[in-house]
mmCIF file of C-alpha atoms in Angstrom:
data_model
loop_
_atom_site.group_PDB
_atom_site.id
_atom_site.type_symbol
_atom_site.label_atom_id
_atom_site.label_comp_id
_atom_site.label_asym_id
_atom_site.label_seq_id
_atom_site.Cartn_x
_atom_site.Cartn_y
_atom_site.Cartn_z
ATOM 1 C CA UNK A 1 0.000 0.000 0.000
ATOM 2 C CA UNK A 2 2.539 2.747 1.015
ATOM 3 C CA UNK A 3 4.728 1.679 -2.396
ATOM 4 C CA UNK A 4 1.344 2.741 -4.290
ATOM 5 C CA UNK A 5 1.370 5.932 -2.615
ATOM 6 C CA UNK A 6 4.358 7.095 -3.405
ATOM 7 C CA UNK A 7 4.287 5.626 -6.945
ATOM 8 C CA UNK A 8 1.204 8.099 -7.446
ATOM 9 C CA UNK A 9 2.598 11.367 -5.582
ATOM 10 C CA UNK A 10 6.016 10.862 -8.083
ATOM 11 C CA UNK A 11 3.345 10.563 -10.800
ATOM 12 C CA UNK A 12 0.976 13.562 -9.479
ATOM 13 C CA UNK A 13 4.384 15.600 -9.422
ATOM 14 C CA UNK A 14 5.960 15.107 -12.805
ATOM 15 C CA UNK A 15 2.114 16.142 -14.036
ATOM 16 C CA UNK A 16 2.406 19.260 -12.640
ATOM 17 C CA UNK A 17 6.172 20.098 -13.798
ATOM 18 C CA UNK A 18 5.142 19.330 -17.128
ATOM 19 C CA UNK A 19 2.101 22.008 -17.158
ATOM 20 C CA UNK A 20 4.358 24.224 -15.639
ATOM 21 C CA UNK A 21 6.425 24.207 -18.389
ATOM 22 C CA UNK A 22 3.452 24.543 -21.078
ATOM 23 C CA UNK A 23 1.974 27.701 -19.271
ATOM 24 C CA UNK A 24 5.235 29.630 -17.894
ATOM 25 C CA UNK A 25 6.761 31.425 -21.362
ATOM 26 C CA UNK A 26 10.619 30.852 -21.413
ATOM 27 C CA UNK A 27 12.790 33.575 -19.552
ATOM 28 C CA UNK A 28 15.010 35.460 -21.821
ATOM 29 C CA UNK A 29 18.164 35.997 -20.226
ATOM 30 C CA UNK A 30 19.740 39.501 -18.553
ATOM 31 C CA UNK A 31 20.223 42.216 -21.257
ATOM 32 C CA UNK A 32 23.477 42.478 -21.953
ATOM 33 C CA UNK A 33 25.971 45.425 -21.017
ATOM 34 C CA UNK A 34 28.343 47.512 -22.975
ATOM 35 C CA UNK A 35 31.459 49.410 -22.603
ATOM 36 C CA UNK A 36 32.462 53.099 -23.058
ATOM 37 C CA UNK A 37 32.449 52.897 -26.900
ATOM 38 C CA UNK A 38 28.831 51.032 -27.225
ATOM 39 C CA UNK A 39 30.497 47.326 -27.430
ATOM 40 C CA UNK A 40 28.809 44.420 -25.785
ATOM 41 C CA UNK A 41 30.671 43.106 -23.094
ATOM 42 C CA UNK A 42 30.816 39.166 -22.582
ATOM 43 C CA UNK A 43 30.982 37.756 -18.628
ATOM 44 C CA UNK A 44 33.023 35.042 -19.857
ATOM 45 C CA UNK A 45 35.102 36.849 -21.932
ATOM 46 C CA UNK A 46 35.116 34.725 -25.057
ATOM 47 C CA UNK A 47 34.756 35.338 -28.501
ATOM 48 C CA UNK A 48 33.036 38.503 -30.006
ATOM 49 C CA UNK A 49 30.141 40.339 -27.994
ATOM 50 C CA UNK A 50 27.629 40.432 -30.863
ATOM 51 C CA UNK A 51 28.195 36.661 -31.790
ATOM 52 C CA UNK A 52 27.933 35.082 -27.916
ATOM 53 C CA UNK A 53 24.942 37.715 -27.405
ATOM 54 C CA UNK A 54 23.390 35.920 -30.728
ATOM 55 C CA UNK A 55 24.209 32.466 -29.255
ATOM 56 C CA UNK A 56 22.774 33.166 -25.707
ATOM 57 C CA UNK A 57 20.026 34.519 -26.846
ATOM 58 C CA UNK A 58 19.083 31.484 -29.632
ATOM 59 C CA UNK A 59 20.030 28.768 -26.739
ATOM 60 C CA UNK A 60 16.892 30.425 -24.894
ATOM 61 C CA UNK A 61 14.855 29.881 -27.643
ATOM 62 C CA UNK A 62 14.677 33.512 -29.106
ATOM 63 C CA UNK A 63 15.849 33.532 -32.609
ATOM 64 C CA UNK A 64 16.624 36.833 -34.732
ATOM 65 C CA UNK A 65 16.910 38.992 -31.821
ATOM 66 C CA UNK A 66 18.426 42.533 -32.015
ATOM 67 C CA UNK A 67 20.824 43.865 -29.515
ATOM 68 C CA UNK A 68 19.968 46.848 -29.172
ATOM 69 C CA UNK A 69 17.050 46.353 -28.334
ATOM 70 C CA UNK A 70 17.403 43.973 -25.994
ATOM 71 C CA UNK A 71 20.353 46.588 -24.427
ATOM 72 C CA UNK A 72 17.190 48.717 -24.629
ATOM 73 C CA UNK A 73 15.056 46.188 -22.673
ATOM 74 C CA UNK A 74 17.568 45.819 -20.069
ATOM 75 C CA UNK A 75 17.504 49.206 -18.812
ATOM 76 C CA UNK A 76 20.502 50.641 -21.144
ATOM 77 C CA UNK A 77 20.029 54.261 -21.992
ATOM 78 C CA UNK A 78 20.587 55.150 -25.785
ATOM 79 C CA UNK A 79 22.811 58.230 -26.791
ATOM 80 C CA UNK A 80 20.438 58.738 -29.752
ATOM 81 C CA UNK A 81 18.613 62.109 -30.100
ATOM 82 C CA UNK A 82 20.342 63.140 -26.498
ATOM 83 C CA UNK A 83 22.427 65.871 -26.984
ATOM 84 C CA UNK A 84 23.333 65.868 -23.139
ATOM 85 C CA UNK A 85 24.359 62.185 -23.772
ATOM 86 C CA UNK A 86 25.557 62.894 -27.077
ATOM 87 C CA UNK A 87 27.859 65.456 -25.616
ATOM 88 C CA UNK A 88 28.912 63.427 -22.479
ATOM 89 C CA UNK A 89 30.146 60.489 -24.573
ATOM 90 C CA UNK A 90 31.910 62.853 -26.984
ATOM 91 C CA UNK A 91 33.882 64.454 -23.952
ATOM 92 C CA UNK A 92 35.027 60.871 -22.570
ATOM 93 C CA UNK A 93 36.187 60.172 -26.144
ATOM 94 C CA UNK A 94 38.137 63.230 -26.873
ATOM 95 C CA UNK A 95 39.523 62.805 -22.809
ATOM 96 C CA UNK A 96 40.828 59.536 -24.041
ATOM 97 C CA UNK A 97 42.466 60.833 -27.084
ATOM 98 C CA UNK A 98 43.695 63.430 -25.074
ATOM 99 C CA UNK A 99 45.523 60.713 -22.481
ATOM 100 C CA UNK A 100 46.832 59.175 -25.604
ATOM 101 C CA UNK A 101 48.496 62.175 -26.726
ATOM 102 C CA UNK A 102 46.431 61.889 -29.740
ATOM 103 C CA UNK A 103 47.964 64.420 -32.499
ATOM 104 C CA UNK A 104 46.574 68.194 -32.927
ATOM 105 C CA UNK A 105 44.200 68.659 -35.770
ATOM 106 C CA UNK A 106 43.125 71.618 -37.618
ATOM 107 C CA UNK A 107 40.517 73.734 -36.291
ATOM 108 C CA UNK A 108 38.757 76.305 -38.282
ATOM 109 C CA UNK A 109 36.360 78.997 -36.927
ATOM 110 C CA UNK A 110 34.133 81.805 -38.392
ATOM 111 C CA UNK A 111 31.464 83.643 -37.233
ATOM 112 C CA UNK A 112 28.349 85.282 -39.330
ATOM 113 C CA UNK A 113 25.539 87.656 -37.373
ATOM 114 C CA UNK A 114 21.961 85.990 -38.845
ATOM 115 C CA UNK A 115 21.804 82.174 -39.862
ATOM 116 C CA UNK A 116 21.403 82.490 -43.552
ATOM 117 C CA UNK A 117 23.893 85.597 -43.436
ATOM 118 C CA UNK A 118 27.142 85.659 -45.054
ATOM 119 C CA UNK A 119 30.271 85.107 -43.142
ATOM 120 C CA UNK A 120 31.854 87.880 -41.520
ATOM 121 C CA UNK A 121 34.838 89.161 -43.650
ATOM 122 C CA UNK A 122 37.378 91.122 -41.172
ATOM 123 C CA UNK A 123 37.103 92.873 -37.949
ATOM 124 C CA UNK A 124 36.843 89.471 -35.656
ATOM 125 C CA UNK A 125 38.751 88.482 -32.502
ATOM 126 C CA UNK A 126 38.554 85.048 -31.684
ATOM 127 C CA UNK A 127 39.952 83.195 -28.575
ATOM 128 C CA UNK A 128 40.074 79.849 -27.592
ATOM 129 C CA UNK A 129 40.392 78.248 -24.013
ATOM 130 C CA UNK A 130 41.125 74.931 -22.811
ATOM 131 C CA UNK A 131 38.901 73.488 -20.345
ATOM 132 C CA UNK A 132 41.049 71.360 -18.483
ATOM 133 C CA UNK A 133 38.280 68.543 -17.017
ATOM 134 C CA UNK A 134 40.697 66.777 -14.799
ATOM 135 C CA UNK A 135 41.471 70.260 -12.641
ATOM 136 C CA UNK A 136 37.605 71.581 -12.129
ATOM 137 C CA UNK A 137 37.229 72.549 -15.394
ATOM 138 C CA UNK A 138 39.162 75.693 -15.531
ATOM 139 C CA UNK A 139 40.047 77.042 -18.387
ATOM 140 C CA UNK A 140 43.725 78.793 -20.100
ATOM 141 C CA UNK A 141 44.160 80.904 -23.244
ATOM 142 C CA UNK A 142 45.485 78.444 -25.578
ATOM 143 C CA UNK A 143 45.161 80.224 -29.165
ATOM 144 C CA UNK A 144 44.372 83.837 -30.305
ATOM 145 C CA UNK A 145 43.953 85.485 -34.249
ATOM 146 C CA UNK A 146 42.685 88.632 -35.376
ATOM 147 C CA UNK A 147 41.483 86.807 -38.583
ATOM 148 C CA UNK A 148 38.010 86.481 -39.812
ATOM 149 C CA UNK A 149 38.523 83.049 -40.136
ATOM 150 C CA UNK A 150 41.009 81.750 -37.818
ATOM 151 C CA UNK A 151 42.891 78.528 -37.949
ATOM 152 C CA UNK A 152 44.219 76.513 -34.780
ATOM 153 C CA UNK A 153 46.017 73.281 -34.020
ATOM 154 C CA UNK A 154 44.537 72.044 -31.460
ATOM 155 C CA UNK A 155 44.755 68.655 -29.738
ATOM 156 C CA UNK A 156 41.820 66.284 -28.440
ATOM 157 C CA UNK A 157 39.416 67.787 -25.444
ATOM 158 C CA UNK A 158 37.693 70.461 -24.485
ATOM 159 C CA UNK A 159 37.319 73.935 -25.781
ATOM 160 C CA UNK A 160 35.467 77.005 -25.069
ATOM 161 C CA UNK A 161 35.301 79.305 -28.189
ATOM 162 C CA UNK A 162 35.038 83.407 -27.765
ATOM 163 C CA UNK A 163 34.562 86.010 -30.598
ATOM 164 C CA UNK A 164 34.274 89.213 -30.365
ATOM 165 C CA UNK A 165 33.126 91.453 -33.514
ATOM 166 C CA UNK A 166 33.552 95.599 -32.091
ATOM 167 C CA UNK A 167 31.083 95.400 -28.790
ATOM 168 C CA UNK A 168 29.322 92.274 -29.900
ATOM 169 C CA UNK A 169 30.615 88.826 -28.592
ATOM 170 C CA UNK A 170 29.249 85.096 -28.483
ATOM 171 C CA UNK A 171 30.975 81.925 -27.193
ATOM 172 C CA UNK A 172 30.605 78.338 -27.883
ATOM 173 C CA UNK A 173 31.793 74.816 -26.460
ATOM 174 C CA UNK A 174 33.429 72.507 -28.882
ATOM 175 C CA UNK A 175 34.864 68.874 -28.721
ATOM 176 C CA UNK A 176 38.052 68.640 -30.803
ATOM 177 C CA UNK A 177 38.290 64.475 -31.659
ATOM 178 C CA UNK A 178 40.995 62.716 -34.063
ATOM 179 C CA UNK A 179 39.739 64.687 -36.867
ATOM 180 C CA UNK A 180 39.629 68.026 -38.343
ATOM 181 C CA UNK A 181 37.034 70.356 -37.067
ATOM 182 C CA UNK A 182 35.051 73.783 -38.317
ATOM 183 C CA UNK A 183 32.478 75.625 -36.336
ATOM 184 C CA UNK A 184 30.295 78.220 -37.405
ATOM 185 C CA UNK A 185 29.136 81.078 -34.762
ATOM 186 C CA UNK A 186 25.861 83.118 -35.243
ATOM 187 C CA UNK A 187 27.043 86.224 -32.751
ATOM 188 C CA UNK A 188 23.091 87.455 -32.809
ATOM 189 C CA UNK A 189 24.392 91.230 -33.811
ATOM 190 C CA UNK A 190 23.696 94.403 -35.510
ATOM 191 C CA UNK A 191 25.551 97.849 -36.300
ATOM 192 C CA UNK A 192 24.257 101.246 -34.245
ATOM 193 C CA UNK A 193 25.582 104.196 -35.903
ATOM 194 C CA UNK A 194 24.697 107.584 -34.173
ATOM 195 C CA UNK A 195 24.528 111.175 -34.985
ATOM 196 C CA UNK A 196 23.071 114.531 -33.129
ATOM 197 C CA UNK A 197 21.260 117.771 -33.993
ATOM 198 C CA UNK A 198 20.383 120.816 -32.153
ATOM 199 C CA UNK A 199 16.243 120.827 -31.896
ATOM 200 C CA UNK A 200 15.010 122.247 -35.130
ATOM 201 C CA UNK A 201 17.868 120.715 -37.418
ATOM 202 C CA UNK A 202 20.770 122.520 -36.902
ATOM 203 C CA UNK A 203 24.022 120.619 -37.829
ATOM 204 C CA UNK A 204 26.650 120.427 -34.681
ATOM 205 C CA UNK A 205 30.638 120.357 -35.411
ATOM 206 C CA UNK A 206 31.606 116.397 -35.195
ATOM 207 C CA UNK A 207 34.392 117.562 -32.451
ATOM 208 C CA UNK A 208 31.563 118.463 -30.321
ATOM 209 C CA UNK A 209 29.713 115.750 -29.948
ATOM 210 C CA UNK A 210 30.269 112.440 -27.995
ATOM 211 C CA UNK A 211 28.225 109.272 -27.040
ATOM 212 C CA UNK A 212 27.994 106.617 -24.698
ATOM 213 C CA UNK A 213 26.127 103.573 -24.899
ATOM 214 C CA UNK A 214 24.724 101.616 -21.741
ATOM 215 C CA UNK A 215 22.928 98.241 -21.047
ATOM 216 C CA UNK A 216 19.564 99.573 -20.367
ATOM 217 C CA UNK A 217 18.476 100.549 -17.113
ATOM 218 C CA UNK A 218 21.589 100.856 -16.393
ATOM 219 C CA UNK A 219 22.758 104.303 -17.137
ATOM 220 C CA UNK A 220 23.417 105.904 -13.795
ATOM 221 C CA UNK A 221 26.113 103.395 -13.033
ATOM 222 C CA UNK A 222 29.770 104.325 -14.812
ATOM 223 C CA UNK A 223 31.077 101.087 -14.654
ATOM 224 C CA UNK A 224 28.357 99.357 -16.762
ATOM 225 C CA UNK A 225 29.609 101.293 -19.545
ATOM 226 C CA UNK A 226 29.348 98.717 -22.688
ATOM 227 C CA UNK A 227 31.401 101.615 -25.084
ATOM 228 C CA UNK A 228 32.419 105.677 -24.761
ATOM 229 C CA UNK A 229 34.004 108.133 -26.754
ATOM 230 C CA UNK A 230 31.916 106.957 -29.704
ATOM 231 C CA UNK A 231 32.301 109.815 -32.829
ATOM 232 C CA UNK A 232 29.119 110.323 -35.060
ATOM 233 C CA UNK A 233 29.061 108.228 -37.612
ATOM 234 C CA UNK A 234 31.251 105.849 -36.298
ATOM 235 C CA UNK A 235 29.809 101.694 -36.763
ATOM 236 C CA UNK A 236 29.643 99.941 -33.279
ATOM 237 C CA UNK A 237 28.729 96.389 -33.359
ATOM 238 C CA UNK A 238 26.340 95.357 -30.743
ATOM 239 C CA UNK A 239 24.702 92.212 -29.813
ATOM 240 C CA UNK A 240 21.317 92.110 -30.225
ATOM 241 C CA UNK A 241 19.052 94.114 -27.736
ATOM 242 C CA UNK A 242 17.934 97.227 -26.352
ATOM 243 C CA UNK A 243 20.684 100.249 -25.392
ATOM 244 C CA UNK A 244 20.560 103.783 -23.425
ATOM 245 C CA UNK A 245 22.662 106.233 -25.284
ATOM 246 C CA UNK A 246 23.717 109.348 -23.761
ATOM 247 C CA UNK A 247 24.969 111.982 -25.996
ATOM 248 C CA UNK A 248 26.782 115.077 -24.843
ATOM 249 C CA UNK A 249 26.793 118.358 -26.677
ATOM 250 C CA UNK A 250 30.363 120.671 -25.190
ATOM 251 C CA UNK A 251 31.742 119.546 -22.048
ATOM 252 C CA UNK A 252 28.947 121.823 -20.202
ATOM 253 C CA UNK A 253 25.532 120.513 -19.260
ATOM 254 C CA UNK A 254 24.580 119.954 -22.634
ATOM 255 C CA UNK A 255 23.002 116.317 -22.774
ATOM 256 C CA UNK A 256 20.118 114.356 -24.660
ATOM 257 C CA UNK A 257 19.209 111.052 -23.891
ATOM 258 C CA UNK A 258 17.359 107.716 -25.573
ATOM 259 C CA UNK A 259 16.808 104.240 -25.798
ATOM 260 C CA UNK A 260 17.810 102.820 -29.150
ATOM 261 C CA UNK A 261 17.346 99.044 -30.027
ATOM 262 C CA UNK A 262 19.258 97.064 -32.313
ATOM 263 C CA UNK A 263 18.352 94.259 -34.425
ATOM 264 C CA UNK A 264 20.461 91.406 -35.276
ATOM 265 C CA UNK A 265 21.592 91.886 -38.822
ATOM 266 C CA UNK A 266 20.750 95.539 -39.282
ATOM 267 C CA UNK A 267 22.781 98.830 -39.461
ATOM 268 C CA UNK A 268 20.553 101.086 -36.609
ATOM 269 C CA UNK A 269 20.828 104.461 -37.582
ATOM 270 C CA UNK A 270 19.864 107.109 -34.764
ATOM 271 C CA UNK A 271 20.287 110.895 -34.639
ATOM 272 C CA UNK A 272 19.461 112.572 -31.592
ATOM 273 C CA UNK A 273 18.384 116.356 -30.641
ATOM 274 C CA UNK A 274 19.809 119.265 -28.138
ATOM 275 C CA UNK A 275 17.929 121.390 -26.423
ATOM 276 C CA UNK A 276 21.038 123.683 -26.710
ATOM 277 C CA UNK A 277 23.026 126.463 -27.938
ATOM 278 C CA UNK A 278 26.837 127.893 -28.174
ATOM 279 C CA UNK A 279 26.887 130.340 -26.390
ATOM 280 C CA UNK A 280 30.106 133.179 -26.294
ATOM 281 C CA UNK A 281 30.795 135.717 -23.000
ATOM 282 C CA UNK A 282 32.620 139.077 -23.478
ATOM 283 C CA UNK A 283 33.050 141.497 -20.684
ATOM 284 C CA UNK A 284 32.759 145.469 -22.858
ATOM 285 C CA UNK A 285 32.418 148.994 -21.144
ATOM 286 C CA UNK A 286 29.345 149.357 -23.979
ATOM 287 C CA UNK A 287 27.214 147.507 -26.075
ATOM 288 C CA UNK A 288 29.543 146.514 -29.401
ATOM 289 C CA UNK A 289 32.769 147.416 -28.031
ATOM 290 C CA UNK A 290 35.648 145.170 -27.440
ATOM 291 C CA UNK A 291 36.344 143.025 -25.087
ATOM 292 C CA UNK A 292 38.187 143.404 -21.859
ATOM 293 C CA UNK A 293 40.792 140.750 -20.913
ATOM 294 C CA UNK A 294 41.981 139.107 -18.142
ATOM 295 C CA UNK A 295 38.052 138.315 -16.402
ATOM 296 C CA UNK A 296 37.234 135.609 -14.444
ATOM 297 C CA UNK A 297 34.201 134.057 -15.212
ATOM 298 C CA UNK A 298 31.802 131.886 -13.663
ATOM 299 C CA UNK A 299 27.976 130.912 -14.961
ATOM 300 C CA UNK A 300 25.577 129.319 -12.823
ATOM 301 C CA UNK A 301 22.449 127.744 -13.437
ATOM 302 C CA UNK A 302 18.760 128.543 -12.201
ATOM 303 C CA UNK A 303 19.221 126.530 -8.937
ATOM 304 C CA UNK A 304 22.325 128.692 -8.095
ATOM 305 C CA UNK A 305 25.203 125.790 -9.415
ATOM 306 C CA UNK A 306 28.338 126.695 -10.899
ATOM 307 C CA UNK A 307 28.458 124.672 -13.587
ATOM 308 C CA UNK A 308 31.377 126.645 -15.641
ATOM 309 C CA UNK A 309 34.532 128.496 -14.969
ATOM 310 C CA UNK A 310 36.891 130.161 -17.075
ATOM 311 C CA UNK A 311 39.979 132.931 -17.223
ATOM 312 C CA UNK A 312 40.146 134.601 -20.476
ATOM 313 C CA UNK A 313 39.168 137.127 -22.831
ATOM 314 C CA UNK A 314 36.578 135.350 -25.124
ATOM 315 C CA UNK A 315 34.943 132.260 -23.230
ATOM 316 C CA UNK A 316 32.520 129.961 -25.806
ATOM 317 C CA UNK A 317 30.507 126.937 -24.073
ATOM 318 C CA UNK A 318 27.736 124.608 -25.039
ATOM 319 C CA UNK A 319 24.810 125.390 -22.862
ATOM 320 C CA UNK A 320 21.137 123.129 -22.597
ATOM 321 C CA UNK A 321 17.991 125.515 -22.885
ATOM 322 C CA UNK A 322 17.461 127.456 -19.528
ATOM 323 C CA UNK A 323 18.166 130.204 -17.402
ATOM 324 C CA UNK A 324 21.819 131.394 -16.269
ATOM 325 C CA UNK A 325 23.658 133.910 -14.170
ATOM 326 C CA UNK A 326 27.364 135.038 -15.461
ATOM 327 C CA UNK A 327 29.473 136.696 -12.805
ATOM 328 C CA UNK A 328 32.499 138.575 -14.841
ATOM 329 C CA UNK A 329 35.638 139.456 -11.576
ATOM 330 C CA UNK A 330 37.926 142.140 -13.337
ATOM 331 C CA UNK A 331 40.158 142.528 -10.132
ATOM 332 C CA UNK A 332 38.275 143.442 -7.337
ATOM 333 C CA UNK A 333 35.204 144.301 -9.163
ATOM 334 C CA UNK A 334 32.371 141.586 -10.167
ATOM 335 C CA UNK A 335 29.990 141.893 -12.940
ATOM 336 C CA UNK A 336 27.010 140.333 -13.580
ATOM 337 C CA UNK A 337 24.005 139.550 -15.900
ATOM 338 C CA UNK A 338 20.858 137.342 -16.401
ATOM 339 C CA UNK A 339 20.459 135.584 -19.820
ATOM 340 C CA UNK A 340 18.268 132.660 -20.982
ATOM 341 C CA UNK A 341 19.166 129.809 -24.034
ATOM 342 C CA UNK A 342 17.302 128.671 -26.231
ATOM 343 C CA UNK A 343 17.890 125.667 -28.927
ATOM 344 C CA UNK A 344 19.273 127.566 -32.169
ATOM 345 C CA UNK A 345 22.545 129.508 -33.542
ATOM 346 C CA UNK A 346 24.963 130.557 -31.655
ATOM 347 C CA UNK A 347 25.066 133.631 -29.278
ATOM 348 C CA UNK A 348 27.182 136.391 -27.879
ATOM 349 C CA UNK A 349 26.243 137.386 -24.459
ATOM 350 C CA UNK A 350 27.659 140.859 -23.470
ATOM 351 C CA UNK A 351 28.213 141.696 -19.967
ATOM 352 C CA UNK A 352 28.543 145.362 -19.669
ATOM 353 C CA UNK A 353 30.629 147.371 -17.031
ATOM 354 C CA UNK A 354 28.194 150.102 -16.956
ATOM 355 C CA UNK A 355 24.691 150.427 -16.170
#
């Protein structure tokens, strides 16, 4: 009796191991891994990756299976269409290279300021820095040209590009590998070229005039100066944007200000208007007669500033539209007179020495 029991429970079991195996699909085995340069790697170390992936996978029953996928179905992240991955893989390469004292290879950089413009003939200062990965990415000088297009030898790694066209500027990473290299920058620029008028048209003298040019917003700070000194008529390149532009009329009080944007790809051309005058001082003893030398003279302005001093005969200043005091000291004795400017032609004011 107890040999016919356990002749039935060895029978009962081998009944249920083969439905087991009819229901439960076969399990395919671990997805395989791959290196730094996208090979498969092998536990056992024999023979090629792709052919012992092909064999393990056919001994499981899985014919015509593709590796990537499978890589894919293991959990393995593809580079494809992932820049940051794209860029991270292209970094360990060129850092190998690099280790291998791969040789230099051309490098050759120009710069345009719209996509579909036309590459920038002259005027461009290019730079080019090293990023050195294995000391916290810092970066050294490594190459400099004056050249439109510039040409470098550079060896394998990292590089941060820099050009500069006049005020406008625009930097780039590149990854130099074990083969020549070209890069094309789009600096997102224009041209601002800038001229003045006194209100109602009339021309002022080029040596007169001066500009500045700010980051908006930011005009009452000296140091955020982005260019000064600029002559009308003279072509600054800008990057792209919005700019406060002070121009000054004399050396005086004479001053007009604006915002002025510029596009990328276009010449900006802005004149601006004083609310000014020349004006010319002359101490006389009556009205037409000539003038007496030697005065010391001082103007202030309607809230009681001194905003000009001179010695001399013949003083001429630019003054903005308002009212003014001139105090004329021959010796001991001061002079005086009330006067007003207006935007136009030039005037003589005449301080007499007798009432």
């Amino acid at each position: 009796m107890r040999k016919l029991l356990i002749l039935m429970s060895l029978i009962c079991g081998l009944g249920l191991t083969a439905a087991l195996s009819e229901t439960l699909p076969p399990q395919p085995m671990p997805a395989p891994m791959r290196d730094a340069e996208g090979h498969f790697i092998v536990s056992n170390g024999v023979g090629t990756p792709e052919s012992a992936v092909n064999d393990q996978v056919s001994e499981d029953g899985f014919d015509n299976v593709d590796p990537d996928a499978a890589a894919a179905e293991g959990g393995e992240i593809s580079v494809e269409n992932n820049p940051a991955a794209m860029a991270a893989e292209s970094a360990a390469r060129a850092e190998a290279l690099k280790s291998a004292g791969a040789a230099p290879q051309p490098v050759t950089l120009s710069a345009k300021l719209v996509d579909d413009g036309p590459i920038i003939p002259a005027g461009l200062v290019w730079r080019i820095f090293s990023v050195d990965e294995s000391n916290g990415g810092d970066i050294q000088l490594v190459a400099h040209s004056d050249q439109a297009t510039a040409v470098a030898s550079l060896s394998p790694g990292e590089y941060l590009i820099q050009a500069a066209y006049g005020f406008a500027q625009a930097t780039d990473t590149m990854t130099v590998l074990d083969k020549p290299e070209s890069r094309v920058l789009v600096l997102d620029a224009g041209a601002l070229r800038l001229s003045a008028k006194i209100t109602g048209g009339l021309a002022i003298p080029s040596h007169s005039l001066k500009f500045e040019v700010f980051p908006q917003g930011q005009q009452d700070d000296s140091r955020a100066v982005i260019v000064s000194n600029v002559q009308p008529d003279e072509l600054i390149h800008l990057n792209a944007g919005v700019y406060h532009v002070v121009s000054k009329f004399g050396a005086v009080n004479a001053i007009a200000e604006t915002d002025i944007r510029v596009d990328q790809g276009q010449l900006t051309d802005a004149t601006m208007f004083h609310d000014a005058a020349q004006v010319s001082l002359k101490l006389v003893s009556e009205v037409g007669g000539e003038a007496i030398a030697d005065i010391d003279w001082t103007i202030q302005d309607e809230n009681g500033d001194a905003i000009y001093r001179f010695t001399g005969t013949f003083p001429s200043m630019i003054l903005a539209k308002g009212d003014y005091t001139v105090f004329a000291k021959r010796g001991t004795t001061v002079y005086n007179r009330d006067f007003s400017v207006v935007p136009g032609p030039a005037e003589e004011i005449q301080v007499l020495t007798s009432f």
